[in-house]
Amino acid sequence: MAKRKRGGGIDLSKVRNIGIIAHIDAGKTTTTERILYYTGKTYKMGEVHEGTTVTDYMEQERERGITITAAAITCQWRDHQINLIDTPGHIDFTAEVQRSLRVLDGGIVVFDGVAGVEPQSETVWRQADRYNVPRICFVNKMDKIGANFNHAVQTIRERLSANPVPVQIPWGEGENFQGVVDLMTMELVTWADQDGTTVVRSRIPDDILSDAEAMRAQMIEAIAEHDETVMEKYLMEEEISVEELRRGLRAATLQNKAQPVLCGAALRNRGIQPLLDAVVDYLPSPLDMPPVKGTHPKTGKEITRPPSDDAPLAALVFKISTDPYVGRLAFFRVYSGVIRTGTMVMNTTRGHKERIGRVVRMYANRREDMSEVHAGDIAATLGLRNTFTGDTLSAVSHPIVLESITFPEPVISVAVEPRTTADQDRLDEALRKLAEEDPTFVVKVDENTGQTLISGMGELHLEVIIDRMLREFKVSARVGKPRVSYRETITKPVVAEGRFVQQHGGHGQYGHVVVEFEPLENHEGFIFENKIKGGVIPSEFIRPVEEGIKEAMESGPLAGYPVVGIKAVLVDGSYHEVDSSDLAFRVAGSLALREGIMKGEPILLEPVMKLEVVVPTEFAGDVMSNLAARRANITGIDTRNDGLSVIDAEAPLGEMFGYATELRNLSQGRGIFTMEFERYAEAPPEVVEKVTGGWVPSSH
């Protein structure tokens, strides 16, 4: 493809849209800070522990030393433009990772040199798999006691079913880590100064030469499997050039058949320049990605758009952010065409036009104004009032709807109420803006109690949101105790009837349906099937029946929790020529669901969390006893070579509130844990009785 010049004189083959993803605490933000420093974006390296990082610019991020929002930054390396997104590692902020991966072309996955693959490394890796994102691996913290490069690579191979191809090996590990060996050029790479600015390439020392030669042979073999030229030369024992090796590895990386592995110690400023070289050498440009697919909003016909300025506009909004200084920012990725300030675009997801106001390139929390954004680029715009995460912006004359972004359901809720009546309006406004920013944060009013309930992905998620309400929106609110988001479902197939008949002068209402309900495996999803024959219910009333069932599923009869995991088959019913209406059949559908649930031996489902606890080995016994008391099921225990034990378990969310404090007490403050949603499972009778206020399920 011809190299096409873009605004700013950079051609599209020299653009990289990448994300840095990892388990919490693997060193993503530190790695990002070093990238900004070496690419000339900053003049001083920020430190997470000092709260001086560029990408962690929110007060909550600096205080907690974690990343909460995905920060977008643009920098330059080797005449390439790198649009970089630093994503959170904490599973409570999984939406940030999900939406970033949806618009990125490639990823750097950071691993801890001691731990290797950790539970949330698996989660983000699977998310990247889902969006088919090519990635390179960076084994960080090689200077940490217990660091083991080969072990980390092995865990990537085994736990992620990946194909890691080391292109470097460390020179020394732990306290002895001094530099890396470049297996492509067979040179030793070290750094001449404390801040890692001066890269020195020299001869490989004798003590590591045989290891390097063996690893290089393995690397060539791995590349040969995916490249015919390399394979031919390898079999003929001919010399293979570095360029041929890089080209072969790049092709395998772009097809997700291999992942180049590099190593270093970001905190000690070691290994970042070769990592940037690898981004340029192995990760895709927008031109390497297939044309984006979408559908026509009216006909549903599939449309593709090439990554070209000359094609009609297609852009995806992947994040909404409220900036206290400039207002509502909508971050977008342009897949085709050009977005210019002042032009009119169509929001095809919602069916209305919007005018593009100010367009800015983001540099974490600082902005640089732009007049236009080209195909393949990432930027943000101000002034889009009715555009939300996952919406498509397209040319008015050439509408297209791109695949949106799906997010997990929240699993935990708390009630919030304003301290004073003056706070009420501010609370409503703050919650509206926060919910616009974060699709996994849901606000609703409990019809029975009138309480405002906010729901999210975990205790930390809600803690941060409440903290932001107080600081950014100056809302003083009382917060209730955390509540688990339970679900309701049925355990046996049933036939239920819904009949809605009203008569009072003139037109009445008449809707009558017979629905077969059956439970779905894994208590997930909802399926609706229409098996009406002979027009006993006219086709225009089928959709209202489905809508009525769905509406009734929002609040189940046991304790008002959403109903999940059912299949509804509409099999019979009747209608009235005059009195039947959409409303009547919607109500009939909801009545059928209510009856079906109560006849179907309903059960309450509780969220079960996947848990990883890392503690010094001497405390492992006490920690496991405590987990057992919380109804946890221990699924594995592993003793690492740094004196720590890793306990894997599954535990009901309802038993895990306040666990952080208890773990600190049990481990003299040295234990850490991560928790993520795993699945819904049947709650035991004592939990059901407590939640429903006395109802006990019949045995089934």
XYZ file of C-alpha atoms in Angstrom:
700
model
C 0.000 0.000 0.000
C 1.288 3.464 -0.864
C 2.488 5.458 2.086
C -0.043 8.210 2.578
C 1.013 11.480 4.136
C -1.169 12.782 6.896
C -1.466 16.065 8.775
C 1.856 16.779 10.462
C 3.796 14.960 7.731
C 3.638 11.503 9.338
C 2.447 8.655 7.158
C -0.035 6.128 8.502
C 2.446 3.253 8.432
C 4.347 5.178 11.131
C 1.470 5.367 13.607
C 1.084 2.954 16.539
C -2.065 2.896 18.686
C -1.027 0.836 21.695
C -2.076 0.141 25.253
C -0.101 -0.934 28.275
C -2.013 -3.665 30.094
C -1.186 -5.835 33.110
C -2.066 -7.183 36.533
C -2.179 -4.539 39.276
C 1.305 -3.637 40.528
C 3.269 -5.153 37.625
C 4.666 -1.696 36.846
C 2.510 -0.401 33.973
C 2.431 3.241 35.039
C 6.166 3.283 35.859
C 6.848 1.824 32.391
C 4.627 4.520 30.828
C 6.457 7.268 32.741
C 9.791 6.006 31.401
C 8.409 5.883 27.856
C 7.325 9.538 28.177
C 10.738 10.513 29.507
C 12.775 8.783 26.794
C 10.477 10.039 24.011
C 11.010 13.600 25.252
C 7.478 14.173 26.513
C 8.630 14.854 30.077
C 11.833 16.220 31.537
C 11.563 14.444 34.876
C 10.405 10.919 35.556
C 7.316 10.703 37.753
C 7.102 8.038 40.438
C 3.940 6.175 41.468
C 5.062 6.015 45.120
C 5.681 9.784 45.165
C 2.367 10.576 43.448
C 4.142 12.515 40.676
C 3.220 10.476 37.588
C 1.793 12.106 34.468
C -0.829 9.507 33.563
C -2.087 8.985 37.136
C -3.243 12.578 37.412
C -6.419 12.120 39.502
C -6.014 12.782 43.242
C -7.422 9.326 44.025
C -4.825 7.691 41.741
C -1.925 9.528 43.327
C -3.056 8.761 46.867
C -3.689 5.073 46.243
C -0.733 4.553 43.891
C -2.968 2.843 41.315
C -4.329 3.683 37.888
C -8.096 4.231 37.750
C -8.781 5.855 34.384
C -7.146 5.023 31.086
C -4.939 8.003 30.208
C -4.269 8.784 26.538
C -0.938 10.242 25.476
C 0.841 10.901 22.186
C 4.644 10.669 21.849
C 7.294 10.154 19.133
C 9.988 7.467 18.702
C 12.171 6.815 15.618
C 9.973 9.099 13.457
C 6.892 7.134 14.537
C 3.866 8.597 16.307
C 2.804 6.476 19.280
C -0.675 6.988 20.728
C -0.347 5.332 24.113
C -3.041 4.379 26.621
C -2.042 3.406 30.178
C -4.864 1.228 31.486
C -5.779 0.202 35.061
C -4.758 -3.230 36.363
C -7.314 -3.397 39.172
C -10.256 -5.557 38.123
C -12.749 -3.053 39.594
C -11.829 -0.800 36.659
C -12.094 -3.523 34.016
C -14.302 -1.288 31.840
C -11.340 1.005 31.254
C -9.294 -1.915 29.908
C -12.190 -3.248 27.839
C -12.900 0.032 26.097
C -9.221 0.786 25.483
C -8.583 -2.622 23.880
C -11.577 -2.095 21.605
C -9.876 0.852 19.867
C -6.201 -0.138 20.082
C -4.187 -1.915 17.403
C -1.527 -3.416 19.679
C -0.565 -3.910 23.308
C 2.404 -4.129 25.657
C 1.601 -6.655 28.381
C 3.725 -6.081 31.486
C 4.518 -9.022 33.785
C 6.156 -9.096 37.209
C 9.563 -10.833 36.922
C 8.948 -12.775 40.154
C 5.266 -13.692 39.842
C 5.031 -14.143 36.060
C 1.384 -14.530 35.026
C -1.064 -13.404 37.748
C -4.881 -13.723 37.753
C -5.553 -10.288 36.298
C -2.791 -10.826 33.707
C -5.046 -13.683 32.544
C -8.116 -11.439 32.533
C -6.521 -8.684 30.428
C -4.900 -11.260 28.121
C -8.306 -12.837 27.432
C -9.790 -9.378 26.812
C -6.997 -8.727 24.288
C -7.703 -12.155 22.710
C -11.342 -11.201 22.348
C -10.469 -8.099 20.334
C -7.633 -9.922 18.515
C -5.021 -7.392 19.643
C -1.391 -8.288 18.711
C 0.930 -7.827 21.694
C 4.492 -7.858 22.946
C 5.466 -8.926 26.479
C 7.692 -7.010 28.872
C 8.955 -8.946 31.897
C 9.505 -6.122 34.382
C 11.159 -5.977 37.824
C 14.110 -8.146 36.784
C 16.049 -6.427 39.592
C 13.667 -7.745 42.267
C 14.823 -10.549 44.571
C 13.414 -13.830 43.246
C 13.067 -12.576 39.638
C 13.261 -15.451 37.148
C 12.918 -14.649 33.439
C 12.569 -18.263 32.251
C 9.860 -18.947 34.843
C 7.920 -15.840 33.752
C 8.124 -16.915 30.077
C 7.022 -20.430 31.034
C 3.936 -19.074 32.855
C 3.030 -17.020 29.749
C 3.248 -20.191 27.650
C 1.339 -22.443 30.059
C -1.274 -20.236 31.686
C -2.120 -18.063 28.701
C -1.728 -20.750 25.990
C 0.437 -18.163 24.210
C 3.547 -18.470 22.070
C 6.135 -16.225 23.770
C 9.332 -15.707 21.726
C 12.129 -14.117 23.802
C 14.090 -11.584 21.742
C 16.191 -10.708 24.803
C 17.494 -12.469 27.890
C 18.579 -10.745 31.108
C 22.226 -10.382 32.088
C 21.899 -11.325 35.737
C 18.685 -11.516 37.770
C 17.546 -9.966 41.071
C 20.340 -7.949 42.717
C 22.713 -9.053 39.923
C 20.593 -7.664 37.070
C 22.859 -5.440 34.955
C 21.465 -5.351 31.432
C 19.959 -7.419 28.625
C 21.268 -9.455 25.710
C 19.695 -8.580 22.342
C 19.233 -11.976 20.634
C 18.554 -10.345 17.252
C 21.877 -8.487 16.987
C 23.738 -10.637 19.560
C 24.898 -7.618 21.552
C 24.911 -6.802 25.251
C 22.740 -3.768 26.045
C 23.593 -1.785 29.198
C 22.967 1.756 30.410
C 25.813 4.146 31.210
C 23.977 6.434 33.604
C 21.536 6.306 36.526
C 18.576 7.666 34.566
C 19.101 5.192 31.713
C 19.458 7.794 28.953
C 22.695 6.511 27.424
C 22.320 3.046 25.881
C 25.586 1.132 25.442
C 25.837 -1.834 23.040
C 28.872 -4.100 23.472
C 30.166 -7.657 23.126
C 28.326 -10.390 25.046
C 30.350 -11.540 28.109
C 31.649 -15.126 27.991
C 29.649 -16.190 31.079
C 26.347 -15.757 29.207
C 27.399 -16.348 25.584
C 26.421 -20.047 25.401
C 22.981 -19.293 26.956
C 22.485 -16.471 24.445
C 23.427 -18.702 21.499
C 21.031 -21.443 22.657
C 18.176 -18.930 23.143
C 18.883 -17.325 19.741
C 18.624 -20.740 18.068
C 15.235 -21.248 19.778
C 14.119 -17.776 18.638
C 15.080 -18.482 15.003
C 13.291 -21.842 15.145
C 10.124 -20.165 16.479
C 10.221 -17.501 13.722
C 10.946 -20.140 11.030
C 7.665 -21.914 11.896
C 5.786 -18.843 10.606
C 8.054 -17.596 7.805
C 9.022 -19.592 4.697
C 12.149 -17.532 3.853
C 13.533 -17.958 7.364
C 12.553 -21.657 7.364
C 14.355 -22.282 4.054
C 17.557 -20.574 5.185
C 17.332 -22.242 8.607
C 17.110 -25.722 7.046
C 19.918 -24.930 4.565
C 21.982 -23.568 7.481
C 22.435 -20.277 5.632
C 22.989 -16.902 7.331
C 19.680 -15.182 8.179
C 19.796 -11.387 8.361
C 18.431 -9.437 11.346
C 15.986 -7.716 8.977
C 14.599 -11.080 7.789
C 14.197 -12.242 11.389
C 12.424 -9.024 12.394
C 10.152 -9.177 9.348
C 9.233 -12.807 10.105
C 8.568 -12.101 13.786
C 6.516 -9.011 12.945
C 4.296 -11.027 10.572
C 3.757 -13.734 13.229
C 3.003 -11.067 15.880
C 0.444 -9.310 13.647
C -1.343 -12.636 13.111
C -1.312 -13.293 16.873
C 0.757 -16.428 16.317
C 3.697 -15.203 18.443
C 4.470 -12.627 21.109
C 8.003 -11.140 21.304
C 9.261 -11.060 24.921
C 11.591 -8.380 26.309
C 12.766 -7.711 29.845
C 14.002 -4.918 32.091
C 13.498 -2.963 35.285
C 11.391 0.139 34.626
C 11.901 1.588 38.108
C 15.682 1.449 37.588
C 15.352 2.886 34.057
C 16.557 -0.286 32.356
C 15.052 -1.792 29.198
C 12.679 0.925 27.978
C 14.414 2.056 24.752
C 14.543 -1.521 23.356
C 10.855 -1.849 24.323
C 10.044 1.271 22.264
C 12.061 -0.195 19.378
C 9.955 -3.362 19.654
C 6.732 -1.292 19.502
C 7.927 0.178 16.189
C 9.355 -3.122 14.870
C 6.619 -5.603 15.807
C 3.301 -3.890 16.615
C 0.834 -2.962 13.859
C 0.121 0.373 12.234
C -3.538 1.097 11.347
C -2.657 -0.054 7.800
C -1.812 -3.542 9.123
C -5.303 -3.942 10.568
C -8.182 -5.267 8.444
C -10.714 -2.644 7.256
C -13.184 -1.913 10.057
C -16.583 -3.616 9.722
C -19.928 -2.063 10.532
C -23.559 -2.169 9.483
C -25.925 0.242 7.773
C -28.235 1.689 10.480
C -31.373 1.175 8.379
C -30.762 -1.909 6.238
C -28.436 -3.813 8.616
C -26.196 -4.607 5.617
C -22.488 -5.099 6.391
C -20.163 -2.266 5.342
C -16.359 -2.100 5.526
C -14.243 1.031 5.668
C -10.502 1.108 4.821
C -8.087 3.088 7.048
C -7.889 6.020 4.650
C -8.574 9.771 4.811
C -10.368 9.462 1.464
C -13.015 7.050 2.785
C -16.185 8.374 4.483
C -15.850 9.097 8.218
C -16.227 6.241 10.713
C -15.132 6.870 14.323
C -15.885 5.142 17.628
C -16.290 7.014 20.922
C -14.622 4.833 23.546
C -14.630 7.038 26.637
C -16.467 10.019 28.119
C -14.616 12.065 30.715
C -15.652 15.118 32.720
C -12.805 17.604 32.904
C -13.282 20.180 35.718
C -11.726 22.919 33.513
C -13.088 22.335 30.029
C -16.184 20.175 30.543
C -17.265 16.959 28.838
C -14.571 15.252 26.751
C -15.424 12.468 24.300
C -12.388 10.328 23.330
C -12.628 8.745 19.887
C -10.669 6.609 17.434
C -10.984 7.520 13.749
C -11.073 4.360 11.616
C -11.659 6.075 8.258
C -12.081 9.601 6.959
C -11.209 12.828 8.798
C -12.877 14.609 11.734
C -12.622 18.402 11.458
C -13.632 21.065 13.958
C -16.918 22.758 13.147
C -18.242 19.972 10.890
C -21.513 18.103 11.340
C -21.369 14.351 11.955
C -24.039 11.714 12.448
C -24.250 9.749 15.708
C -25.616 6.631 14.009
C -25.979 4.700 17.283
C -28.597 7.183 18.529
C -29.821 8.555 15.197
C -29.043 12.265 15.616
C -26.541 14.810 14.284
C -23.824 16.468 16.383
C -21.485 19.354 15.593
C -17.791 18.743 16.314
C -16.578 21.547 18.598
C -13.017 21.868 19.815
C -10.748 18.910 18.953
C -7.764 18.179 21.195
C -4.920 15.721 21.348
C -4.545 14.519 24.892
C -1.306 14.489 26.771
C -2.661 12.856 29.997
C -4.489 15.798 31.633
C -3.039 18.449 29.300
C -4.455 19.297 25.887
C -3.184 20.451 22.513
C -5.714 21.940 20.068
C -6.011 20.425 16.595
C -8.011 21.414 13.527
C -8.470 17.858 12.221
C -7.884 14.213 13.141
C -7.014 11.666 10.447
C -7.802 7.990 9.869
C -5.989 5.768 12.363
C -5.635 8.485 15.005
C -6.944 8.895 18.564
C -8.069 12.252 19.991
C -10.846 13.880 22.035
C -13.516 16.480 21.345
C -15.482 18.916 23.482
C -19.112 19.788 23.075
C -20.805 16.500 22.132
C -23.868 16.636 24.396
C -25.680 13.414 23.508
C -22.870 11.049 22.599
C -21.832 8.230 24.925
C -19.300 5.392 25.244
C -19.625 2.924 22.359
C -21.376 5.360 19.985
C -20.373 5.600 16.316
C -19.777 8.956 14.608
C -20.032 8.827 10.826
C -20.372 11.014 7.749
C -23.971 12.262 7.497
C -24.252 11.067 3.883
C -22.579 7.672 4.516
C -23.958 6.270 7.799
C -22.331 3.241 9.437
C -22.708 1.669 12.915
C -19.536 0.079 14.290
C -19.625 -2.746 16.838
C -20.168 -1.173 20.243
C -18.352 -2.101 23.462
C -19.890 -4.597 25.878
C -19.327 -4.247 29.600
C -19.826 -6.600 32.553
C -22.774 -6.140 34.913
C -22.080 -4.535 38.321
C -22.002 -6.914 41.312
C -22.147 -4.626 44.366
C -24.429 -1.754 45.420
C -24.636 0.899 48.120
C -27.390 3.358 48.960
C -26.468 7.069 48.851
C -28.445 10.038 50.080
C -27.592 13.749 50.261
C -26.821 15.169 53.704
C -28.900 18.276 53.014
C -31.695 19.150 50.582
C -29.284 21.589 48.905
C -27.063 18.612 48.053
C -29.868 16.724 46.255
C -29.536 18.456 42.871
C -25.754 18.343 43.014
C -25.901 14.612 43.869
C -28.189 13.870 40.900
C -25.926 15.869 38.569
C -22.732 14.213 39.891
C -24.182 10.697 39.561
C -25.399 11.431 36.027
C -21.947 12.630 34.937
C -20.124 9.753 36.629
C -22.491 7.192 35.056
C -21.869 8.782 31.631
C -18.123 8.312 32.135
C -18.244 4.762 33.451
C -20.546 2.156 31.851
C -20.023 -0.289 34.756
C -21.330 2.283 37.242
C -25.133 2.119 37.385
C -27.506 4.455 39.232
C -31.120 3.557 39.971
C -33.857 4.438 42.423
C -35.364 1.606 44.470
C -39.108 1.827 43.801
C -40.024 0.352 47.178
C -37.797 2.468 49.422
C -37.183 5.527 47.238
C -33.450 5.143 47.964
C -30.835 5.956 45.330
C -28.673 2.866 44.749
C -25.295 3.023 43.034
C -23.755 -0.196 41.722
C -20.243 -1.047 40.563
C -17.609 -3.734 40.107
C -16.256 -3.837 43.676
C -15.718 -1.989 46.946
C -12.746 -0.009 45.604
C -14.705 1.034 42.511
C -17.535 2.514 44.611
C -15.088 4.017 47.123
C -13.358 5.955 44.344
C -16.678 7.130 42.885
C -17.901 8.390 46.288
C -14.524 10.103 46.799
C -14.842 11.809 43.395
C -18.391 12.950 44.247
C -17.035 14.698 47.321
C -13.924 16.244 45.743
C -14.846 17.004 42.148
C -18.554 17.699 42.510
C -18.510 18.977 46.141
C -21.422 16.717 47.084
C -21.737 15.676 50.704
C -23.554 12.337 50.908
C -24.318 9.593 53.408
C -23.396 6.134 52.187
C -25.035 2.898 53.312
C -23.389 -0.485 53.816
C -22.348 -2.361 50.653
C -25.003 -4.698 49.292
C -24.545 -7.661 47.030
C -26.292 -7.659 43.657
C -28.054 -11.016 43.810
C -29.971 -12.536 40.888
C -33.063 -14.731 40.644
C -33.780 -17.664 38.342
C -35.871 -20.833 37.988
C -34.796 -24.460 38.301
C -37.447 -26.348 36.317
C -39.428 -25.882 33.082
C -42.979 -24.536 33.524
C -45.908 -23.251 31.495
C -47.329 -19.892 32.615
C -50.213 -17.739 31.478
C -50.513 -13.975 31.395
C -53.941 -12.442 30.907
C -54.602 -8.708 30.989
C -58.231 -7.708 30.470
C -59.708 -4.314 31.342
C -63.086 -2.947 30.343
C -64.350 0.498 31.215
C -66.481 2.232 28.579
C -65.256 2.551 24.979
C -62.060 0.675 24.153
C -60.793 -1.787 26.744
C -57.488 -3.642 27.002
C -57.041 -7.290 26.052
C -53.842 -9.320 25.939
C -53.484 -13.060 26.605
C -50.343 -15.176 26.290
C -49.155 -18.678 27.176
C -45.393 -18.956 27.663
C -43.134 -21.922 28.358
C -40.190 -20.991 30.598
C -37.095 -23.125 31.120
C -33.778 -22.542 32.931
C -30.611 -21.941 30.888
C -27.247 -23.520 31.679
C -24.841 -21.524 33.870
C -27.703 -19.196 34.901
C -26.742 -16.797 32.113
C -28.566 -14.781 29.482
C -32.124 -14.616 28.157
C -33.574 -16.240 25.038
C -36.985 -15.429 23.574
C -38.587 -17.664 20.952
C -41.837 -17.189 19.082
C -43.743 -20.403 18.258
C -47.136 -18.849 17.549
C -48.913 -20.583 14.671
C -51.999 -19.644 12.691
C -51.955 -15.992 13.785
C -53.558 -16.613 17.215
C -51.516 -13.558 18.245
C -50.881 -11.064 15.384
C -47.178 -10.533 14.572
C -47.199 -6.865 15.652
C -47.900 -7.961 19.266
C -44.976 -10.444 19.508
C -42.307 -7.793 20.190
C -44.399 -6.180 23.032
C -44.704 -9.636 24.697
C -40.906 -10.005 24.654
C -40.484 -6.437 25.959
C -42.979 -7.101 28.780
C -41.080 -10.234 29.847
C -37.756 -8.338 29.756
C -39.177 -5.443 31.807
C -40.523 -7.855 34.433
C -37.100 -9.576 34.571
C -35.573 -6.363 35.940
C -37.158 -7.045 39.310
C -37.877 -10.645 40.324
C -40.652 -11.715 42.720
C -38.371 -13.196 45.441
C -36.493 -10.118 46.561
C -36.662 -7.652 43.677
C -33.353 -8.702 42.077
C -32.949 -9.105 38.287
C -34.020 -12.435 36.788
C -31.389 -14.201 34.647
C -30.784 -17.492 32.859
C -34.185 -18.226 31.375
C -35.588 -19.152 27.988
C -39.124 -17.956 27.193
C -41.068 -19.628 24.360
C -44.346 -17.973 23.344
C -46.620 -20.891 22.397
C -50.233 -19.708 22.570
C -52.608 -16.897 23.494
C -55.506 -14.921 22.124
C -56.373 -11.378 21.053
C -59.358 -9.084 20.605
C -59.976 -7.311 17.282
C -60.676 -3.961 18.972
C -59.267 -4.039 22.503
C -55.835 -5.604 21.926
C -52.844 -3.235 21.999
C -49.067 -3.172 22.458
C -49.585 -2.169 26.087
C -51.991 -5.038 26.806
C -49.563 -7.651 25.440
C -46.620 -6.059 27.221
C -48.474 -6.362 30.533
C -49.581 -9.925 29.675
C -45.932 -10.865 29.036
C -44.840 -9.455 32.394
C -47.678 -11.261 34.234
C -46.652 -14.553 32.562
C -43.074 -14.075 33.771
C -44.204 -13.432 37.374
C -46.310 -16.590 37.386
C -43.572 -18.591 35.643
C -40.941 -17.655 38.234
C -43.110 -18.628 41.195
C -44.093 -21.949 39.578
C -40.518 -22.712 38.437
C -39.069 -23.378 41.917
C -37.096 -20.122 42.011
C -33.692 -19.771 43.599
C -31.521 -16.852 44.586
C -28.088 -16.607 42.941
C -25.103 -14.946 44.606
C -21.980 -13.581 42.871
C -18.941 -15.799 43.434
C -15.561 -14.096 43.180
C -12.240 -15.491 42.015
C -9.670 -14.609 44.637
C -5.895 -14.567 44.788
C -4.207 -13.888 48.129
C -0.434 -13.383 48.335
C 0.990 -13.641 51.870
C 4.283 -14.522 53.538
C 4.271 -18.323 53.856
C 4.218 -18.251 57.685
C 0.731 -16.661 57.611
C -0.762 -18.933 54.926
C -2.421 -21.335 57.410
C -4.271 -18.566 59.305
C -5.341 -16.930 56.047
C -6.771 -20.219 54.693
C -8.686 -20.858 57.935
C -10.152 -17.364 57.716
C -11.146 -17.914 54.073
C -12.852 -21.194 54.974
C -14.884 -19.319 57.600
C -16.013 -17.003 54.786
C -17.411 -19.966 52.798
C -14.438 -19.851 50.412
C -13.382 -22.855 48.388
C -9.555 -23.051 48.168
C -8.666 -24.088 44.597
C -4.866 -24.031 44.841
C -1.823 -22.961 46.826
C 1.619 -22.272 45.444
C 4.804 -21.357 47.313
C 6.995 -18.929 45.377
C 10.769 -18.671 45.571
C 10.567 -15.287 47.318
C 9.053 -16.677 50.535
C 5.467 -15.848 49.591
C 2.491 -18.184 49.233
C -0.176 -17.647 46.602
C -3.629 -18.904 47.610
C -6.265 -19.258 44.878
C -9.876 -19.483 46.017
C -13.490 -18.834 45.111
C -15.668 -17.018 47.630
C -19.146 -15.468 47.737
C -18.930 -11.681 47.444
C -21.314 -11.277 50.383
C -18.705 -12.825 52.702
C -15.799 -10.694 51.468
C -16.748 -7.218 52.692
C -14.067 -5.767 54.934
C -11.602 -8.487 53.940
C -8.779 -6.016 53.204
C -8.607 -4.947 56.879
C -8.807 -8.514 58.160
C -6.056 -9.701 55.805
C -3.809 -6.859 56.985
C -4.369 -7.938 60.606
C -3.713 -11.613 59.833
C -0.476 -10.941 57.924
C 1.040 -8.018 59.855
C 0.134 -5.749 56.948
C 2.093 -7.793 54.415
C -0.706 -9.653 52.623
C -2.366 -8.438 49.425
C -5.326 -9.818 47.515
C -7.106 -9.369 44.204
C -10.680 -10.341 43.510
C -12.742 -10.498 40.356
C -16.211 -11.699 39.439
C -16.262 -15.361 38.374
C -19.913 -16.477 38.077
C -23.306 -16.615 39.771
C -24.072 -19.669 41.916
C -27.052 -20.792 44.004
C -27.119 -19.119 47.405
C -27.501 -21.402 50.470
C -30.834 -21.353 52.418
C -29.501 -19.169 55.273
C -28.480 -16.442 52.792
C -31.824 -16.679 50.967
C -33.731 -16.358 54.246
C -31.722 -13.302 55.236
C -32.057 -11.588 51.837
C -35.751 -12.295 51.295
C -36.803 -11.739 54.885
C -37.938 -15.253 55.651
C -38.719 -17.048 52.376
C -36.969 -20.415 52.197
C -36.625 -22.236 48.865
C -38.377 -25.561 48.474
C -35.934 -28.402 47.883
C -35.487 -29.340 44.243
